Short mmCIF file of C-alpha atoms and ligand atoms in Angstrom, two decimals:
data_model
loop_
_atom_site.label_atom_id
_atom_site.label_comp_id
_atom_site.label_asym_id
_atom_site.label_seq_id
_atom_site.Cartn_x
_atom_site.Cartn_y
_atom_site.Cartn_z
CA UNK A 1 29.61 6.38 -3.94
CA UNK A 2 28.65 3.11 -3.03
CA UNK A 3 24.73 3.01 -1.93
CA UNK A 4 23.66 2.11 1.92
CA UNK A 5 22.21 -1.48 1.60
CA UNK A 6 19.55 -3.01 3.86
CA UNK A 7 21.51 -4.82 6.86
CA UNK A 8 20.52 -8.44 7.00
CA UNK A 9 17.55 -10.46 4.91
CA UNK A 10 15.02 -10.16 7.35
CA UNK A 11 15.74 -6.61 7.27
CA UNK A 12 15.03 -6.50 3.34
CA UNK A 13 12.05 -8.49 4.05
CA UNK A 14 10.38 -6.71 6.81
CA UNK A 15 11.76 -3.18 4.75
CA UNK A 16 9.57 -4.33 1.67
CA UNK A 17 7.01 -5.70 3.68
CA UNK A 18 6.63 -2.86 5.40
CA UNK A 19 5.86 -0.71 2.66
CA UNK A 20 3.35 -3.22 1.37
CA UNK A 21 1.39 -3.10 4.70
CA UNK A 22 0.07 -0.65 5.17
CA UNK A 23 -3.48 1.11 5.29
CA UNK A 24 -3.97 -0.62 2.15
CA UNK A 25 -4.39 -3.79 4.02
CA UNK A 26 -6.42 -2.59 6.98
CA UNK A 27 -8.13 0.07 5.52
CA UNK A 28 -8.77 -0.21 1.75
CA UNK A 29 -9.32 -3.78 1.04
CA UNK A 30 -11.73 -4.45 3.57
CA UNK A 31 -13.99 -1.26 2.65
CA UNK A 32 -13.24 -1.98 -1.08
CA UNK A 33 -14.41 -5.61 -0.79
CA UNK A 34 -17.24 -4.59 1.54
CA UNK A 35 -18.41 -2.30 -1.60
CA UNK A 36 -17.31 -4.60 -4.01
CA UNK A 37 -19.24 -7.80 -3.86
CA UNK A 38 -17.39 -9.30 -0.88
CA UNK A 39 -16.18 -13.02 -1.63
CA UNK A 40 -16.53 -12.17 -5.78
CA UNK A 41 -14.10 -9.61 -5.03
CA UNK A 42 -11.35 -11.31 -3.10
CA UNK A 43 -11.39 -14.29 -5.74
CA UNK A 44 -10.66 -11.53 -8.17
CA UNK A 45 -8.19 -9.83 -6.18
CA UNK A 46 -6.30 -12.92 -5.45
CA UNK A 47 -5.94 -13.64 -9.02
CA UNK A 48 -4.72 -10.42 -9.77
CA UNK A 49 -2.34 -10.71 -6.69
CA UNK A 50 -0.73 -14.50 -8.13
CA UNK A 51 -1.11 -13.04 -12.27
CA UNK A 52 0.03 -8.89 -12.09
CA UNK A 53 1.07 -8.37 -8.84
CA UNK A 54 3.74 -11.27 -7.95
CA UNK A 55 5.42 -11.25 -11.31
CA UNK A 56 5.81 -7.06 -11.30
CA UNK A 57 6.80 -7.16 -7.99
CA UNK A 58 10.06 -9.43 -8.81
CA UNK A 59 10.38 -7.35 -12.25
CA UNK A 60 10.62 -4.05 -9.92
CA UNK A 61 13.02 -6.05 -7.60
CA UNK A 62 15.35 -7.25 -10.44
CA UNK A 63 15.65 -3.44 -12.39
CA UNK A 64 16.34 -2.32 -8.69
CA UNK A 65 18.84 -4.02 -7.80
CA UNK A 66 20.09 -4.16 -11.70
CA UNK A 67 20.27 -0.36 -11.73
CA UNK A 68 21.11 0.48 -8.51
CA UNK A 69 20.01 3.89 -8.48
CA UNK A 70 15.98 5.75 -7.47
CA UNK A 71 13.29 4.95 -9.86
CA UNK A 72 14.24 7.25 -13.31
CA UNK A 73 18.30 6.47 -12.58
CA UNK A 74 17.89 2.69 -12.46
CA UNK A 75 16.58 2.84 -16.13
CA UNK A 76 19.55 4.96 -17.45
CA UNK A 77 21.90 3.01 -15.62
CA UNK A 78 20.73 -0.72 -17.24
CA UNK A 79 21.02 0.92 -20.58
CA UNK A 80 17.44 1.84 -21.35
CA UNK A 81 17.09 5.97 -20.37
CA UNK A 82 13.94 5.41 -22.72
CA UNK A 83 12.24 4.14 -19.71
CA UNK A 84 12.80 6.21 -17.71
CA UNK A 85 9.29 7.76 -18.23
CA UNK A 86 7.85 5.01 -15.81
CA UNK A 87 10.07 6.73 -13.49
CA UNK A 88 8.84 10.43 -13.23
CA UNK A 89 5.69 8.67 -13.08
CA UNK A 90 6.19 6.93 -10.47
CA UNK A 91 7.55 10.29 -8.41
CA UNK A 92 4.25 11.79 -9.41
CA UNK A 93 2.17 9.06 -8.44
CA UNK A 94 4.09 8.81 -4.98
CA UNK A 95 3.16 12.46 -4.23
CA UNK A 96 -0.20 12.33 -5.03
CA UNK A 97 -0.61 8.99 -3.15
CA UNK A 98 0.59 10.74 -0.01
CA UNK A 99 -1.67 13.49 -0.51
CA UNK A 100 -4.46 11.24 0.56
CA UNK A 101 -2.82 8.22 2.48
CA UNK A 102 -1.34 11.43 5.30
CA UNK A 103 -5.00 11.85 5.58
CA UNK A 104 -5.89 8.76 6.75
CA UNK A 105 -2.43 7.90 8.51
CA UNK A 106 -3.68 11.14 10.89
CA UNK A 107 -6.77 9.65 11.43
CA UNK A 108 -5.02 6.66 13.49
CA UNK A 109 -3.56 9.27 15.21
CA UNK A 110 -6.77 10.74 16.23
CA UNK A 111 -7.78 7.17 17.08
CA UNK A 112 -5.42 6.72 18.85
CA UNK A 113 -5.90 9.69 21.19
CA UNK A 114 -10.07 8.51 21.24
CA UNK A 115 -8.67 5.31 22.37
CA UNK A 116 -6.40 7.02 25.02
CA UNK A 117 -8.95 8.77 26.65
CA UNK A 118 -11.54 6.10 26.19
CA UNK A 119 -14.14 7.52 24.00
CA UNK A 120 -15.07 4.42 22.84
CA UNK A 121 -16.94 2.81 25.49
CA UNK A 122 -20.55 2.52 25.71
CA UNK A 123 -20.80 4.30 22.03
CA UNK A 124 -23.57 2.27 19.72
CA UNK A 125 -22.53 1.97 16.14
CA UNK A 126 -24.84 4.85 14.76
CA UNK A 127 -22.64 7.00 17.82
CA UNK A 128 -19.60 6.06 16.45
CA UNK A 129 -20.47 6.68 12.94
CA UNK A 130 -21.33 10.18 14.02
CA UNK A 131 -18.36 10.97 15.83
CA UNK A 132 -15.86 9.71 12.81
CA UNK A 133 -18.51 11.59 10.47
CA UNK A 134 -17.93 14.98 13.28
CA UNK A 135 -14.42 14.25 13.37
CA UNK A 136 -12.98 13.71 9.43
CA UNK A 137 -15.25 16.56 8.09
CA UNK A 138 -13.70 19.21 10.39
CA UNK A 139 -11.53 21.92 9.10
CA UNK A 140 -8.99 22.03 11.46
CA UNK A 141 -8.14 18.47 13.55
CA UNK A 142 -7.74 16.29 10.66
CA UNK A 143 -4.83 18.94 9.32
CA UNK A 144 -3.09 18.96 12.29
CA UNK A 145 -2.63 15.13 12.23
CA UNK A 146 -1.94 14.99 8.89
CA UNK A 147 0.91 17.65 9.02
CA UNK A 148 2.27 15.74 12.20
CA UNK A 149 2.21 12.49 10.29
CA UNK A 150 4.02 13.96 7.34
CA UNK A 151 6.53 15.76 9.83
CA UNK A 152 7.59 12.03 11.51
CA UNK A 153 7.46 10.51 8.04
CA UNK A 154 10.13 13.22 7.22
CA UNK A 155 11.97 12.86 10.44
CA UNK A 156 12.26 8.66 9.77
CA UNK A 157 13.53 9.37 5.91
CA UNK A 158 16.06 11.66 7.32
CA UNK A 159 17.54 9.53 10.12
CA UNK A 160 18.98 7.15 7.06
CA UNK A 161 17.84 3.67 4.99
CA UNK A 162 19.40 1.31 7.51
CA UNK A 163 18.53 2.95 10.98
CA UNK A 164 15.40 4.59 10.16
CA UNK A 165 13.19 2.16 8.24
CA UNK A 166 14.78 -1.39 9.06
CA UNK A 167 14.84 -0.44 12.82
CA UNK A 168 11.22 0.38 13.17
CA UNK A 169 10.29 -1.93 10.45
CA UNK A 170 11.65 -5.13 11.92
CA UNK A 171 10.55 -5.45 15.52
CA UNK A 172 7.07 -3.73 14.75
CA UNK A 173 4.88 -5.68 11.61
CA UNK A 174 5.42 -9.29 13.97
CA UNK A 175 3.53 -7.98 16.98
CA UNK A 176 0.57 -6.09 14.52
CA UNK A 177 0.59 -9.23 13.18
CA UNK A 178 -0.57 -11.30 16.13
CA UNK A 179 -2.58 -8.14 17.35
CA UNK A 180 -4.76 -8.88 14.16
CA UNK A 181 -4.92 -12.66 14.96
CA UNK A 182 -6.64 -11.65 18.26
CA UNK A 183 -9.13 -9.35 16.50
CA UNK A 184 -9.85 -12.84 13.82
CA UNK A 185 -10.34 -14.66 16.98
CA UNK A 186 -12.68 -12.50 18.78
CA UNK A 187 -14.50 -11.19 15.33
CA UNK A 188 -15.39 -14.98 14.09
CA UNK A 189 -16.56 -15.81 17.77
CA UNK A 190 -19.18 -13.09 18.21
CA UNK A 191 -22.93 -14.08 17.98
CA UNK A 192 -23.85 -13.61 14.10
CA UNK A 193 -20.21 -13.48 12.96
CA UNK A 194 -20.64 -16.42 10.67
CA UNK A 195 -22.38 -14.72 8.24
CA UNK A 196 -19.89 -12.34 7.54
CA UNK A 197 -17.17 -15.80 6.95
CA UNK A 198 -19.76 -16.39 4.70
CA UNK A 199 -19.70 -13.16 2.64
CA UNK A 200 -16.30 -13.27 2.58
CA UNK A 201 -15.71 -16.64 1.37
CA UNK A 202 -18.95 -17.83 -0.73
CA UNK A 203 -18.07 -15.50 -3.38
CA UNK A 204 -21.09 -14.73 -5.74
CA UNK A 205 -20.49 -15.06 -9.30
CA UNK A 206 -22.57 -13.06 -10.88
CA UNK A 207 -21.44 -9.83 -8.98
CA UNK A 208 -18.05 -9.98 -11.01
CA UNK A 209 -18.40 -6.89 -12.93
CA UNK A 210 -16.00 -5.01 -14.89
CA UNK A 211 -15.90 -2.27 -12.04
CA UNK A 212 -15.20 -4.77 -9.66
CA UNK A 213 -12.15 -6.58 -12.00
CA UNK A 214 -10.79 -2.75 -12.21
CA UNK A 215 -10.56 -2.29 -8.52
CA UNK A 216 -9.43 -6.12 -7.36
CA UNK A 217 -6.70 -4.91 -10.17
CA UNK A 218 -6.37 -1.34 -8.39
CA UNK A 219 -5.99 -2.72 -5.03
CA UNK A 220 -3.54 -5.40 -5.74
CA UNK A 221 -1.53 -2.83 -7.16
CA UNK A 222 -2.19 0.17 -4.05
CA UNK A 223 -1.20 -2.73 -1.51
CA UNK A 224 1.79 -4.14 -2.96
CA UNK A 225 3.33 -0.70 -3.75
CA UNK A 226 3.41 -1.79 -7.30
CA UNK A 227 3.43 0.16 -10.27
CA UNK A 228 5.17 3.29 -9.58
CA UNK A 229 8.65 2.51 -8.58
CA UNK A 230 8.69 2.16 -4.94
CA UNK A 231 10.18 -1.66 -4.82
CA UNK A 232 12.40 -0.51 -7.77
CA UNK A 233 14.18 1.89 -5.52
CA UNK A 234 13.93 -0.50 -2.39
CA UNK A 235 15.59 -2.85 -4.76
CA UNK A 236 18.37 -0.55 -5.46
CA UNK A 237 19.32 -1.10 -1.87
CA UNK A 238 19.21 -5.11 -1.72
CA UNK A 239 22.45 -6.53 -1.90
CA UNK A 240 24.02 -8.69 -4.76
CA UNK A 241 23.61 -12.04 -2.57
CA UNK A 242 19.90 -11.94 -1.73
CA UNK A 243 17.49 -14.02 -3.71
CA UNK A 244 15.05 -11.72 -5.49
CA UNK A 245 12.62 -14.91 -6.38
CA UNK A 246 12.08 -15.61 -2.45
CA UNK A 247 11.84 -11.95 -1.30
CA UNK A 248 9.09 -11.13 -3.91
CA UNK A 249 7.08 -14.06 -3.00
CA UNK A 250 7.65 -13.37 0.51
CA UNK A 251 6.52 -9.87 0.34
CA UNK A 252 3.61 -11.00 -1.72
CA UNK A 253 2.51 -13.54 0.59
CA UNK A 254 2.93 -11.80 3.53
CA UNK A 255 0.67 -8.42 1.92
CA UNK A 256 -1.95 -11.05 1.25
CA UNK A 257 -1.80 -12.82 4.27
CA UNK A 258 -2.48 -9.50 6.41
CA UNK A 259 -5.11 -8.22 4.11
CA UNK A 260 -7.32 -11.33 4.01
CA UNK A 261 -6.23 -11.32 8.09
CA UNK A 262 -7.61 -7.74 8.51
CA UNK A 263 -10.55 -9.22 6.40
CA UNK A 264 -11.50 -11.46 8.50
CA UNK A 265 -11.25 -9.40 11.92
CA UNK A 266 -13.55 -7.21 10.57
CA UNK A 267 -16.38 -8.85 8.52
CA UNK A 268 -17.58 -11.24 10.96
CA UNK A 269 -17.68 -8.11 13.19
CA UNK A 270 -19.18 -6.00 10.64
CA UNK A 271 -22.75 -8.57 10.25
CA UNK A 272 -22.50 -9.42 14.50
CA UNK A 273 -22.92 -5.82 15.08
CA UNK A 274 -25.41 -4.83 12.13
CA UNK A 275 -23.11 -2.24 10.53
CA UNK A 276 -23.79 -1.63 6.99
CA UNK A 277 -20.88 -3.48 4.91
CA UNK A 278 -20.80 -0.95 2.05
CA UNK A 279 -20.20 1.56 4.35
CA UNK A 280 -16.92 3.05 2.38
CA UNK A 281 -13.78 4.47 3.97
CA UNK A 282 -14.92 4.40 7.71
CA UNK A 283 -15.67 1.21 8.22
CA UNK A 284 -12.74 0.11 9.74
CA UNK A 285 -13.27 3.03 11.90
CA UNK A 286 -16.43 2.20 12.95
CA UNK A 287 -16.34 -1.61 13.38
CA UNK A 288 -13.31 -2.22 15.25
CA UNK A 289 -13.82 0.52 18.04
CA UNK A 290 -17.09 -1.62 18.29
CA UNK A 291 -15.05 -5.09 18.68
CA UNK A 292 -12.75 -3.61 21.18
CA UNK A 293 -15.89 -2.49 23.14
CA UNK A 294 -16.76 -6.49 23.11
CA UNK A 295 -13.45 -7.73 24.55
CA UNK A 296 -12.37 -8.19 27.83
CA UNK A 297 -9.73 -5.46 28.05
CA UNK A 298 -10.99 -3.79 24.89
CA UNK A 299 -9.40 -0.43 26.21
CA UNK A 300 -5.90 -1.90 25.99
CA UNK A 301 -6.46 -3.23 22.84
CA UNK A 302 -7.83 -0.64 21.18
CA UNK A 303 -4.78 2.03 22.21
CA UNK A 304 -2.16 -1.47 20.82
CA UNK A 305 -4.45 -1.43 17.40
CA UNK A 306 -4.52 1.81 16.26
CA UNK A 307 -0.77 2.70 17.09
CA UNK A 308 0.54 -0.08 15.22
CA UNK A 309 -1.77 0.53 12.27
CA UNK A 310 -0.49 4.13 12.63
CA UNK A 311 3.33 2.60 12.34
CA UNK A 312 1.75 0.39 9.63
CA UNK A 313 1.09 2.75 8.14
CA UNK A 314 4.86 4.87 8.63
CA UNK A 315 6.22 1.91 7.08
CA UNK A 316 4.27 2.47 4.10
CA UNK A 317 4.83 6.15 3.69
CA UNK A 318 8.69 6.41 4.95
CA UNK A 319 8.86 4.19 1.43
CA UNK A 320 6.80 6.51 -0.54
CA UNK A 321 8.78 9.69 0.78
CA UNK A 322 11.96 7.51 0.10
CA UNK A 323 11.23 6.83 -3.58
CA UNK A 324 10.87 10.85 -4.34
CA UNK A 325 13.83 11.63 -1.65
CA UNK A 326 16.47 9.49 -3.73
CA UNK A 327 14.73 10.78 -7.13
CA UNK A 328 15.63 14.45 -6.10
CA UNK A 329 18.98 13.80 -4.29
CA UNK A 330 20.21 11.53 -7.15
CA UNK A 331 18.93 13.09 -10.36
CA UNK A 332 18.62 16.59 -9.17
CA UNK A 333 21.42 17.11 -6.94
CA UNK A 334 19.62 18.04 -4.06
CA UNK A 335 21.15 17.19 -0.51
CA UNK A 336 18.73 14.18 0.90
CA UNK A 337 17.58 16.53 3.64
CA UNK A 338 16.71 19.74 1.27
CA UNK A 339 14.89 17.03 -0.67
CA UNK A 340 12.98 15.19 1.96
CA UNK A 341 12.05 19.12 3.14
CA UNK A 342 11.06 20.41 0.59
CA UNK A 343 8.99 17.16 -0.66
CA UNK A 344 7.12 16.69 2.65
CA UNK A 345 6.02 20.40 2.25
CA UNK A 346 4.24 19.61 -0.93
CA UNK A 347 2.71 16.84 -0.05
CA UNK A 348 1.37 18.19 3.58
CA UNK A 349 -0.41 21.40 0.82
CA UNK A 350 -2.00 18.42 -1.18
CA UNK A 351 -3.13 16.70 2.30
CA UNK A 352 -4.83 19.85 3.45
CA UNK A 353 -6.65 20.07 0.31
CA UNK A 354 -7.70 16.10 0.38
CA UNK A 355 -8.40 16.73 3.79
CA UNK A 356 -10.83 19.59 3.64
CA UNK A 357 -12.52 17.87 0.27
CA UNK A 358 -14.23 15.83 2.88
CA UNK A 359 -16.02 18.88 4.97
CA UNK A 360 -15.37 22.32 4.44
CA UNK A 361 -14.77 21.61 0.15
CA UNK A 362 -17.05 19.23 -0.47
CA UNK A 363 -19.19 20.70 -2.92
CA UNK A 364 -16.11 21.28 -5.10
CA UNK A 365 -15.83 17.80 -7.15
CA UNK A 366 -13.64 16.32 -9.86
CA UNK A 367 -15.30 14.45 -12.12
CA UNK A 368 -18.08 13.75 -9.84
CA UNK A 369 -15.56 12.82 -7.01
CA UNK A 370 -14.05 14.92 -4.02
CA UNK A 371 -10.09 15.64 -4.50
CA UNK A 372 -9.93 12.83 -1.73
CA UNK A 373 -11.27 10.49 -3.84
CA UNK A 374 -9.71 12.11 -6.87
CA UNK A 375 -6.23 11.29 -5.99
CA UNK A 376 -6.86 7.84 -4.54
CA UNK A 377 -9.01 6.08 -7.56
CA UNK A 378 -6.74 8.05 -10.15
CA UNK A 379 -3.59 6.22 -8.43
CA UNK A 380 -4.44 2.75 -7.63
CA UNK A 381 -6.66 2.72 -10.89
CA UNK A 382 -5.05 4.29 -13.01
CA UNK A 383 -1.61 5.35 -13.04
CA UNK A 384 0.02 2.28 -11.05
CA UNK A 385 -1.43 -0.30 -13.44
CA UNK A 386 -0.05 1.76 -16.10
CA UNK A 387 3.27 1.75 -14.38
CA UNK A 388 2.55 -1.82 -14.12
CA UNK A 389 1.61 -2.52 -17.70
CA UNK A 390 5.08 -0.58 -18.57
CA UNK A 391 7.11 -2.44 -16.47
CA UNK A 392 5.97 -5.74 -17.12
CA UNK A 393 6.51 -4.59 -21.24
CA UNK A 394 10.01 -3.86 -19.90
CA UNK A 395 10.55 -7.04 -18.79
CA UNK A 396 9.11 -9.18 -21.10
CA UNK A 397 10.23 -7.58 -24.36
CA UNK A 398 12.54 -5.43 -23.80
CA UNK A 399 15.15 -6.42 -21.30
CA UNK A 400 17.70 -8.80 -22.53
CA UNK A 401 16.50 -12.14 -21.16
CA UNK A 402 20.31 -13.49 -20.48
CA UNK A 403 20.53 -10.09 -18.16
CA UNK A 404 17.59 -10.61 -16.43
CA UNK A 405 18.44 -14.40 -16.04
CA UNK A 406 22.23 -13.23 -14.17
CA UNK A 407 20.55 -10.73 -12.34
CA UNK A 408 18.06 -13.10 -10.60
CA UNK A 409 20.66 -15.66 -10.55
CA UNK A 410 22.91 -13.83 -8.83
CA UNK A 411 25.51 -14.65 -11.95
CA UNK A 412 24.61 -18.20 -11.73
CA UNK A 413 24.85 -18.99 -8.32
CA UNK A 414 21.28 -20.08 -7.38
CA UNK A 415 19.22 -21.86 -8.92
CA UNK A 416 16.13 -20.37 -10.26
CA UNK A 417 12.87 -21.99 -9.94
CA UNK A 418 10.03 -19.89 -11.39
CA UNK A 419 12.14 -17.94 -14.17
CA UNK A 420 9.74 -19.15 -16.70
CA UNK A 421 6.47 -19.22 -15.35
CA UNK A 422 8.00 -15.58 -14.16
CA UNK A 423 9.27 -14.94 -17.85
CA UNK A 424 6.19 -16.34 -19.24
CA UNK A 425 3.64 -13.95 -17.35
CA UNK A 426 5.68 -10.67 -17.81
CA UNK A 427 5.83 -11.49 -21.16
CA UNK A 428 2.44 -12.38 -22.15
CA UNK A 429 -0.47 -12.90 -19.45
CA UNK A 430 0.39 -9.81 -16.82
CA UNK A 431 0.24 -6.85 -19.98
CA UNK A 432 -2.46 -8.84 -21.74
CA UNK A 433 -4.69 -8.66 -18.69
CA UNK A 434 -4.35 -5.36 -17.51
CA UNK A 435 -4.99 -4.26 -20.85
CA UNK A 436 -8.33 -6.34 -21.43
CA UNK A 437 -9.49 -4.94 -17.19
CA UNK A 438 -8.91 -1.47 -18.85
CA UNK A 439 -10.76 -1.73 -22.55
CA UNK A 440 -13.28 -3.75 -20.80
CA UNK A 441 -14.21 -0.37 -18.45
CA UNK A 442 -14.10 1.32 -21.94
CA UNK A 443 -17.08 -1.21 -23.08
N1 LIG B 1 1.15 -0.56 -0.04
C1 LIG B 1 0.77 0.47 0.88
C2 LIG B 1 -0.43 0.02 1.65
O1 LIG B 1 -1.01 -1.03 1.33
O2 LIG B 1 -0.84 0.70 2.57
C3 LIG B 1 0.53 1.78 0.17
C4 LIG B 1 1.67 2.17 -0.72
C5 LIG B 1 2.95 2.31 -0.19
C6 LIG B 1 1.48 2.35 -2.05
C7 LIG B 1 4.02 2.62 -1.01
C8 LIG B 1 2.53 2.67 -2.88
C9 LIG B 1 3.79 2.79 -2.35
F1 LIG B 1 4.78 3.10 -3.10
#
């Protein structure tokens, strides 16, 4: 049966892209660099971005589109079944990463509503702390949104590749895009902003640490859905004319553009208003109901921001529910609905759980860490830059370099650019360095 394909190129483009942007842009990196040394850390997560990130990216792409099947089929099918290991990982690492990212995908939700009804207004940062401290630790409220989340992310799988994800995906990341240029705008113009430019971009050597290489490395991997299969089985649906060089570096720079975007709304924000830049995963929840408070028509604003970081944040997990939906229907028989059904259960049991590790749980820890945190640092720290490391070995080593040359090619009909420097980093620099981030935590 021949496989649905992605309509058009800006369809593939704003599919991908869409899966890249997501909360891991908005939310992560900015409370990530906040914790993590500010400017030290974005230097070191834009090298990771242009050295791990941009070259597994177009290695995912190219076994995609090569194997033409989900993430443990497309190994079989190029003649390596061997591989296929990276794949179940990958299915396991998309379920736990859902487990956690529902959780914070219902938050927007609840933001949303809070914007709705205009909670917002007149609230002092140490209020609004409160009330996202009141809100995420309940038992009950977080859940719901979480399950509803999961339920649309379900519904959007279900309605089919082409109308479900392109659709949505196409007309939506443009106008978050210029909502976020508003936010820069206003952020960097607030009394005391410049400070926070500063932080971000005066990076300070000496707080490079080997924690902080580990989770540049992490983050690059959580916001470029590298690592665990997800562009292999977008990949699967490109079609034979596209041009797998441009669309990886397209994705790549567009991931990076947001997240350094959604940087710079908020830091400028976060020193103006005195809010503690370490703050950890509320921050973005804290600031930017403070920025919309400062801007004429804030209430508008605010209700436009947190949808589209809610749909930002579909994007993302329609392609996470999509890499273990084709896994079951294509290795396991299952019809795509059973399998959608039946994977969006599990995943809303591991969300209540991540969920309640925040209030009613909390004193139940993993390794010093709250299942919340549990199933987010074990994913982007651990097992996507092992996927990573595998795939790039893949690449480099293993796939037959004439192949891989055809593939990108398109059997000779364009003219490839970067193959070397692509060929060169797979090879040697992107396996070497993940390697030396992880014995280095070891030291
Ligand atoms: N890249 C997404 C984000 O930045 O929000 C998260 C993600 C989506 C990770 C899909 C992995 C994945 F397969």
């Amino acid at each position: 049966m021949a496989r649905t394909n992605f309509g058009s190129k800006l369809g593939i483009i704003a599919a991908a892209a869409g899966s890249a942007v997501g909360l891991g842009n908005i939310w992560r990196f900015p409370y990530e660099l906040g914790q993590q040394g500010g400017g030290a850390f974005l230097l070191v997560y834009i090298l990771c971005v242009l050295l791990l990130g941009l070259p597994i990216m177009l290695a995912e792409l190219l076994i995609g589109r090569m194997g033409q099947h989900n993430v443990t089929g497309a190994f079989r099918s190029i003649g390596h079944p061997r591989w296929r290991f990276i794949g179940y990982a990958g299915v396991l690492c998309s379920f736990l990463i859902m487990g956690f990212y529902c959780v914070v995908a219902g938050w927007t939700i609840e933001y949303i509503w809070q914007a709705i009804t205009n909670q917002f207004a007149d609230k002092s940062t140490a209020d609004l702390a409160a009330a996202f401290a009141d809100f995420s630790t309940r038992p009950i409220r977080p859940i719901i949104w979480m399950v509803l989340f999961v339920g649309i992310t379900c519904y959007v799988v279900l309605a089919g590749v082409q109308n479900g994800i392109e659709k949505s995906a196409k007309i939506l990341m443009p106008v978050l895009f210029v909502l976020l240029l508003v936010l820069c705008l206003r952020s960097l113009t607030l009394p005391g902003g410049l400070e926070g430019v500063a932080f971000l971009f005066q990076p300070d050597f000496s707080k490079i640490t080997p924690e902080v290489v580990l989770s540049a490395m992490g983050q690059a991997f959580f916001s470029l859905s590298l690592g665990m299969g997800c562009m292999i089985t977008y990949g699967s649906y490109i079609d034979k004319k596209n041009n797998l060089e441009h669309t990886a570096l397209q994705v790549t720079g567009l991931d990076t553009l947001v997240a350094v975007l959604a940087a710079i709304a908020i830091f400028p924000a976060v020193f103006a208003l005195g809010i503690n830049p370490a703050q950890g995963p509320e921050l973005v929840f804290i600031t930017l109901p403070n920025v919309f408070a400062h801007i004429p028509g804030g209430y508008i604003w605010a209700i436009a921001f947190f949808m589209l970081l809610s749909i930002a944040a579909l994007t993302s997990t329609i392609s996470l529910l999509e890499v273990i939906t084709a896994f079951m229907n294509e290795e396991w028989k299952l019809p795509r609905r059973k399998a959608a059904i039946i994977a969006s259960c599990t995943i809303a049991v591991l969300g209540v759980f991540a969920s309640l590790s925040l209030g009613l749980l909390k004193d139940y820890t993993i390794a010093g860490m709250s299942f919340f945190d549990l199933l987010d640092n074990f994913t982007a720290k651990f097992l996507m830059p092992i996927g990573g490391l595998a795939i790039a070995v893949f690449c480099g080593w293993v796939l037959d370099r004439k192949r891989m040359e055809a593939e990108l090619s398109n059997e000779g009909k364009l003219k490839l650019k970067y193959l070397k420097v692509f060929a060169f980093l797979l090879k040697y620099i992107t396996p070497l360095a993940i390697l030396a981030i992880f014995i280095d935590q070891l030291m």
